[in-house]
Coordinates of C-alpha atoms and ligand atoms in Angstrom, one line a residue:
X1 CA 0.0 0.1 0.7
X2 CA 1.0 3.5 -0.9
X3 CA 2.2 5.7 2.5
X4 CA -0.5 8.2 3.2
X5 CA 0.7 12.4 3.1
X6 CA -1.7 14.6 4.4
X7 CA -1.7 18.0 2.4
X8 CA -3.2 19.9 5.4
X9 CA -4.6 23.8 2.8
X10 CA -4.5 24.7 -0.9
X11 CA -0.7 24.4 -1.6
X12 CA 0.2 25.2 -6.0
X13 CA -0.7 22.2 -8.1
X14 CA 3.0 21.2 -8.2
X15 CA 3.0 19.7 -4.9
X16 CA 0.7 18.1 -5.6
X17 CA 2.0 16.5 -8.7
X18 CA 5.6 15.5 -6.9
X19 CA 3.3 14.0 -4.1
X20 CA 1.0 11.7 -5.9
X21 CA 3.2 10.2 -8.3
X22 CA 4.6 8.3 -4.8
X23 CA 2.3 8.9 -2.2
X24 CA -2.0 8.2 -1.8
X25 CA -2.2 11.7 -1.3
X26 CA -4.7 13.2 1.3
X27 CA -5.3 16.6 0.6
X28 CA -7.4 19.7 1.8
X29 CA -8.1 21.7 -1.0
X30 CA -9.3 25.1 0.4
X31 CA -8.7 27.8 2.3
X32 CA -9.8 26.7 5.6
X33 CA -7.5 26.0 8.8
X34 CA -7.8 22.2 10.5
X35 CA -8.1 23.2 14.1
X36 CA -6.1 20.5 16.8
X37 CA -8.6 18.1 16.6
X38 CA -9.3 17.9 13.5
X39 CA -5.7 17.4 12.3
X40 CA -5.1 14.1 15.2
X41 CA -7.6 12.6 13.1
X42 CA -6.8 13.0 9.7
X43 CA -2.8 11.9 10.9
X44 CA -3.7 9.1 12.5
X45 CA -3.1 6.9 9.3
X46 CA -0.7 9.0 7.8
X47 CA 2.9 8.9 7.0
X48 CA 3.7 12.5 6.4
X49 CA 2.2 15.9 6.4
X50 CA 3.3 19.1 4.1
X51 CA 2.1 21.8 6.3
X52 CA 1.7 25.0 6.5
X53 CA 2.2 28.1 9.1
X54 CA -1.2 28.1 10.5
X55 CA -1.5 24.7 11.7
X56 CA -1.2 23.7 14.9
X57 CA 1.6 21.0 15.3
X58 CA 1.4 20.4 18.6
X59 CA 3.2 17.4 20.5
X60 CA -0.6 16.5 21.5
X61 CA -1.5 16.6 17.6
X62 CA 2.1 14.6 16.6
X63 CA 1.1 11.9 19.8
X64 CA -2.0 11.5 18.2
X65 CA 0.1 10.4 14.6
X66 CA 1.5 6.9 15.2
X67 CA 2.6 6.2 11.5
X68 CA 3.9 10.3 11.3
X69 CA 7.9 9.9 9.4
X70 CA 7.4 13.5 8.4
X71 CA 6.4 17.0 8.7
X72 CA 7.4 19.3 5.5
X73 CA 6.4 22.9 5.9
X74 CA 6.0 25.6 3.6
X75 CA 7.4 27.8 5.5
X76 CA 11.2 28.6 6.5
X77 CA 9.8 29.5 10.5
X78 CA 8.6 26.4 12.5
X79 CA 7.3 28.0 15.5
X80 CA 3.9 26.3 14.8
X81 CA 6.0 23.2 15.2
X82 CA 6.7 21.0 19.0
X83 CA 10.6 20.2 17.3
X84 CA 11.6 18.4 19.8
X85 CA 8.1 16.6 20.2
X86 CA 8.7 15.9 17.2
X87 CA 12.2 14.7 17.5
X88 CA 11.7 12.1 21.0
X89 CA 9.3 10.8 18.0
X90 CA 12.3 10.5 15.5
X91 CA 9.7 12.3 12.9
X92 CA 11.4 15.0 10.6
X93 CA 10.6 18.2 10.1
X94 CA 12.2 20.0 7.1
X95 CA 11.7 23.7 6.1
X96 CA 11.6 26.4 3.4
X97 CA 14.5 28.7 3.3
X98 CA 16.7 29.8 1.2
X99 CA 14.1 30.4 -1.6
X100 CA 12.3 32.9 0.1
X101 CA 14.7 35.1 1.0
X102 CA 14.8 38.2 -1.6
X103 CA 10.9 38.0 -1.0
X104 CA 11.1 38.5 1.9
X105 CA 13.6 41.0 2.1
X106 CA 12.4 43.0 -0.7
X107 CA 8.8 43.4 1.3
X108 CA 11.0 44.2 4.4
X109 CA 12.3 47.2 2.4
X110 CA 8.6 48.1 1.1
X111 CA 8.0 48.2 4.1
X112 CA 10.0 50.3 5.7
X113 CA 9.7 52.5 2.8
X114 CA 6.3 52.7 3.5
X115 CA 6.1 53.8 6.8
X116 CA 8.9 55.8 6.4
X117 CA 7.7 57.5 3.8
X118 CA 3.3 57.4 5.0
X119 CA 2.4 55.5 1.5
X120 CA -0.5 54.7 2.3
X121 CA -1.7 57.0 4.0
X122 CA -0.8 59.3 0.9
X123 CA -2.9 57.0 -1.0
X124 CA -6.5 56.4 1.4
X125 CA -6.0 60.8 1.5
X126 CA -5.8 60.7 -2.7
X127 CA -8.6 57.5 -3.2
X128 CA -10.9 60.0 -0.8
X129 CA -10.9 62.8 -3.0
X130 CA -9.0 65.1 -0.6
X131 CA -6.3 65.8 -3.1
X132 CA -6.5 69.6 -3.7
X133 CA -2.8 70.5 -4.6
X134 CA 0.9 70.3 -4.0
X135 CA 1.3 71.7 -0.7
X136 CA 5.2 72.2 0.7
X137 CA 4.5 70.1 4.2
X138 CA 1.6 67.5 2.5
X139 CA 2.6 64.3 3.7
X140 CA 5.9 64.7 4.2
X141 CA 8.0 61.6 5.9
X142 CA 10.7 60.2 6.8
X143 CA 14.4 60.5 5.5
X144 CA 15.9 57.0 5.2
X145 CA 19.8 57.6 2.3
X146 CA 22.3 57.7 5.2
X147 CA 20.4 57.1 8.6
X148 CA 21.0 54.2 10.5
X149 CA 19.5 51.1 10.1
X150 CA 20.1 47.5 12.8
X151 CA 18.8 44.5 11.9
X152 CA 17.9 42.1 14.9
X153 CA 19.1 38.1 14.3
X154 CA 21.7 38.5 11.2
X155 CA 20.9 35.0 9.4
X156 CA 19.7 34.7 5.7
X157 CA 17.2 37.7 5.6
X158 CA 18.5 40.1 8.1
X159 CA 21.9 39.8 5.6
X160 CA 19.7 40.5 2.2
X161 CA 17.8 43.4 3.9
X162 CA 21.0 44.8 4.9
X163 CA 22.5 44.1 1.4
X164 CA 19.8 46.3 0.5
X165 CA 20.7 49.2 2.9
X166 CA 24.1 49.5 1.1
X167 CA 22.0 51.8 -1.7
X168 CA 20.3 53.7 0.3
X169 CA 23.8 54.9 2.0
X170 CA 23.0 53.5 5.0
X171 CA 24.8 52.7 8.3
X172 CA 23.9 49.2 9.4
X173 CA 24.1 48.1 13.1
X174 CA 23.3 44.4 13.5
X175 CA 22.9 42.2 16.7
X176 CA 22.9 38.9 16.8
X177 CA 24.3 36.0 19.2
X178 CA 26.8 35.0 16.4
X179 CA 29.1 37.7 14.6
X180 CA 28.4 36.9 10.8
X181 CA 32.4 36.2 9.2
X182 CA 34.5 39.5 9.3
X183 CA 34.9 39.4 4.6
X184 CA 30.8 39.1 5.4
X185 CA 30.3 41.8 7.9
X186 CA 33.1 43.9 5.4
X187 CA 31.1 43.0 2.3
X188 CA 28.0 44.6 3.9
X189 CA 29.4 47.0 6.2
X190 CA 27.5 45.6 8.9
X191 CA 28.8 46.4 12.8
X192 CA 28.1 44.0 15.6
X193 CA 26.4 45.9 18.4
X194 CA 24.8 44.6 21.3
X195 CA 21.2 44.8 20.9
X196 CA 20.6 47.6 23.8
X197 CA 23.1 50.1 21.7
X198 CA 21.3 49.1 18.4
X199 CA 18.2 50.7 19.7
X200 CA 19.8 53.1 21.2
X201 CA 21.6 54.0 18.0
X202 CA 19.1 53.1 15.0
X203 CA 16.2 54.8 12.8
X204 CA 14.9 51.9 11.7
X205 CA 15.2 48.5 14.0
X206 CA 14.5 46.0 11.8
X207 CA 13.6 42.0 13.0
X208 CA 14.5 38.8 11.4
X209 CA 15.0 35.7 14.4
X210 CA 13.6 33.0 14.2
X211 CA 10.1 32.8 16.9
X212 CA 12.0 31.1 20.0
X213 CA 11.7 31.4 23.9
X214 CA 14.4 33.3 24.1
X215 CA 13.1 35.6 20.9
X216 CA 9.1 35.7 22.0
X217 CA 9.1 39.7 23.4
X218 CA 12.9 40.3 22.4
X219 CA 10.9 44.0 22.0
X220 CA 9.2 44.8 24.9
X221 CA 8.9 48.1 27.0
X222 CA 12.2 47.7 27.6
X223 CA 13.9 48.1 24.7
X224 CA 10.7 50.4 23.2
X225 CA 11.7 52.7 26.0
X226 CA 15.3 52.8 24.4
X227 CA 14.5 53.5 21.3
X228 CA 15.0 57.0 19.4
X229 CA 11.8 58.9 19.3
X230 CA 12.2 59.4 15.9
X231 CA 12.7 55.7 15.1
X232 CA 10.8 53.4 13.1
X233 CA 10.2 49.6 14.4
X234 CA 10.3 47.2 11.6
X235 CA 8.7 43.3 11.7
X236 CA 9.0 40.9 8.8
X237 CA 9.6 37.5 11.5
X238 CA 6.8 36.6 14.0
X239 CA 4.5 38.3 15.8
X240 CA 5.6 37.4 19.0
X241 CA 9.1 38.5 18.9
X242 CA 7.0 42.0 19.1
X243 CA 5.3 42.4 23.3
X244 CA 2.4 44.5 20.7
X245 CA 0.6 45.9 23.5
X246 CA 3.7 47.5 24.9
X247 CA 4.1 48.3 21.3
X248 CA 0.8 50.0 20.9
X249 CA 1.5 51.4 24.6
X250 CA 4.8 53.1 23.4
X251 CA 3.4 54.6 19.6
X252 CA 0.9 56.0 21.6
X253 CA 2.8 58.0 23.8
X254 CA 5.4 58.7 21.1
X255 CA 8.1 56.8 22.0
X256 CA 8.8 56.3 18.6
X257 CA 7.9 57.6 15.5
X258 CA 6.1 54.0 14.0
X259 CA 6.0 51.0 12.9
X260 CA 5.6 48.6 9.7
X261 CA 4.6 45.3 11.0
X262 CA 3.5 42.2 8.5
X263 CA 3.2 39.9 11.4
X264 CA 1.3 39.6 14.5
X265 CA 1.3 38.3 17.9
X266 CA -2.6 36.6 17.7
X267 CA -2.9 36.7 13.7
X268 CA -5.1 36.9 11.5
X269 CA -6.3 39.4 15.2
X270 CA -4.8 42.7 14.6
X271 CA -4.8 44.3 18.0
X272 CA -7.3 46.6 17.9
X273 CA -4.9 49.7 19.3
X274 CA -2.6 49.2 16.3
X275 CA -5.6 49.9 13.8
X276 CA -6.7 52.8 15.4
X277 CA -3.1 54.6 15.6
X278 CA -2.0 56.6 11.9
X279 CA 1.8 56.4 11.9
X280 CA 1.7 52.7 11.7
X281 CA 1.5 49.9 8.3
X282 CA -0.5 47.2 8.1
X283 CA 0.3 43.7 6.1
X284 CA -1.6 40.4 6.4
X285 CA 2.1 38.2 6.4
X286 CA 3.0 38.2 3.1
X287 CA 6.4 38.6 2.9
X288 CA 7.4 35.6 0.8
X289 CA 4.0 36.8 -0.9
X290 CA 5.2 36.5 -4.8
X291 CA 3.6 33.7 -7.3
X292 CA 7.2 32.1 -8.1
X293 CA 8.8 32.0 -4.5
X294 CA 5.5 30.5 -3.2
X295 CA 5.5 27.9 -5.7
X296 CA 9.1 27.1 -5.1
X297 CA 8.0 26.9 -1.0
X298 CA 5.4 24.3 -2.1
X299 CA 7.8 22.4 -4.5
X300 CA 10.2 21.9 -2.1
X301 CA 8.6 21.5 1.0
X302 CA 6.5 18.2 -0.9
X303 CA 10.2 17.0 -2.7
X304 CA 11.4 17.1 1.6
X305 CA 8.3 15.0 2.5
X306 CA 9.0 12.5 -1.3
X307 CA 12.4 12.5 0.8
X308 CA 12.1 11.3 4.0
X309 CA 9.8 8.5 3.4
X310 CA 11.5 7.4 0.2
X311 CA 14.7 6.7 3.2
X312 CA 16.7 9.5 1.3
X313 CA 18.2 12.7 2.9
X314 CA 15.6 16.2 2.6
X315 CA 17.5 19.5 1.5
X316 CA 16.2 20.9 4.4
X317 CA 16.0 19.3 7.6
X318 CA 15.3 21.3 10.9
X319 CA 15.8 18.5 13.0
X320 CA 19.0 16.7 11.3
X321 CA 19.9 14.9 14.2
X322 CA 16.9 12.2 13.9
X323 CA 18.3 11.1 10.6
X324 CA 21.3 9.9 11.8
Ligands
LIG1 C1 6.4 32.7 6.4 O1 6.5 33.6 7.7 C2 7.6 31.9 6.8 O2 7.6 31.7 7.5 O3 8.2 31.7 5.8

């Protein structure tokens, strides 16, 4: 009998083709999100699952899937999966880094520029028919050129964001537990500094850390208080990296100039305070949302699922220790 693979939500068709060559595919071809109980039920007889960041694959769900050997997520972040629980069961977890790096860095810059230059407000103003004439002080924003960018988390995406800053003549600071190799830091003209110093000196603070217990609320009241009153916070990583109520309070009190957010603590819910603020640009988690990129991510996850179930090495294991 062919191994059984669950695909939890709609994916680009190439992924289904790849999986159907080898497996019996239980495909939930829709945009609805399965809750934990449904996932547990659908996984009872599955050897593999191709999932998304909206799927809650906690220890209990994993525990209720006795035959499961691979969890292939169509995302780089895997905080929705209890990886230690999977590892304990020798289930391989795979993700899709690399293919989304440039698209996510582009989106980060689009958001940074949109926030600094108030693009959504300007467009709303025009569409509302309020544009009467050119005015010297109409919808003025903040400088980007020559300012200081603070990159928090200097992995692939953080580095790609820093590379784009070269074109804006920016000074780049980065905070990361691991300093980058000297040659790379020099190429990107990026200086390794402690997070507190980065927060004090940056005009734009851009977050690129994975969500872990150590990064949950990495940016809270104390960190927001360290930022310049003229600075902007940009987050395209994971919502819970920022203490959202603390951010709302800081913005209301004018402790920083604004924020550009693509991710939220309780997606798809957005803190009502954020919706009220005029100096915040809000996007619905579209960091890697480029058709070709998402299609590649789907195919990559499907191929890694195939690899594991055929006893081959997947391209992007999150817990390689399981592979021996
Ligand atoms: C998107 O947020 C991802 O982790 O790929």
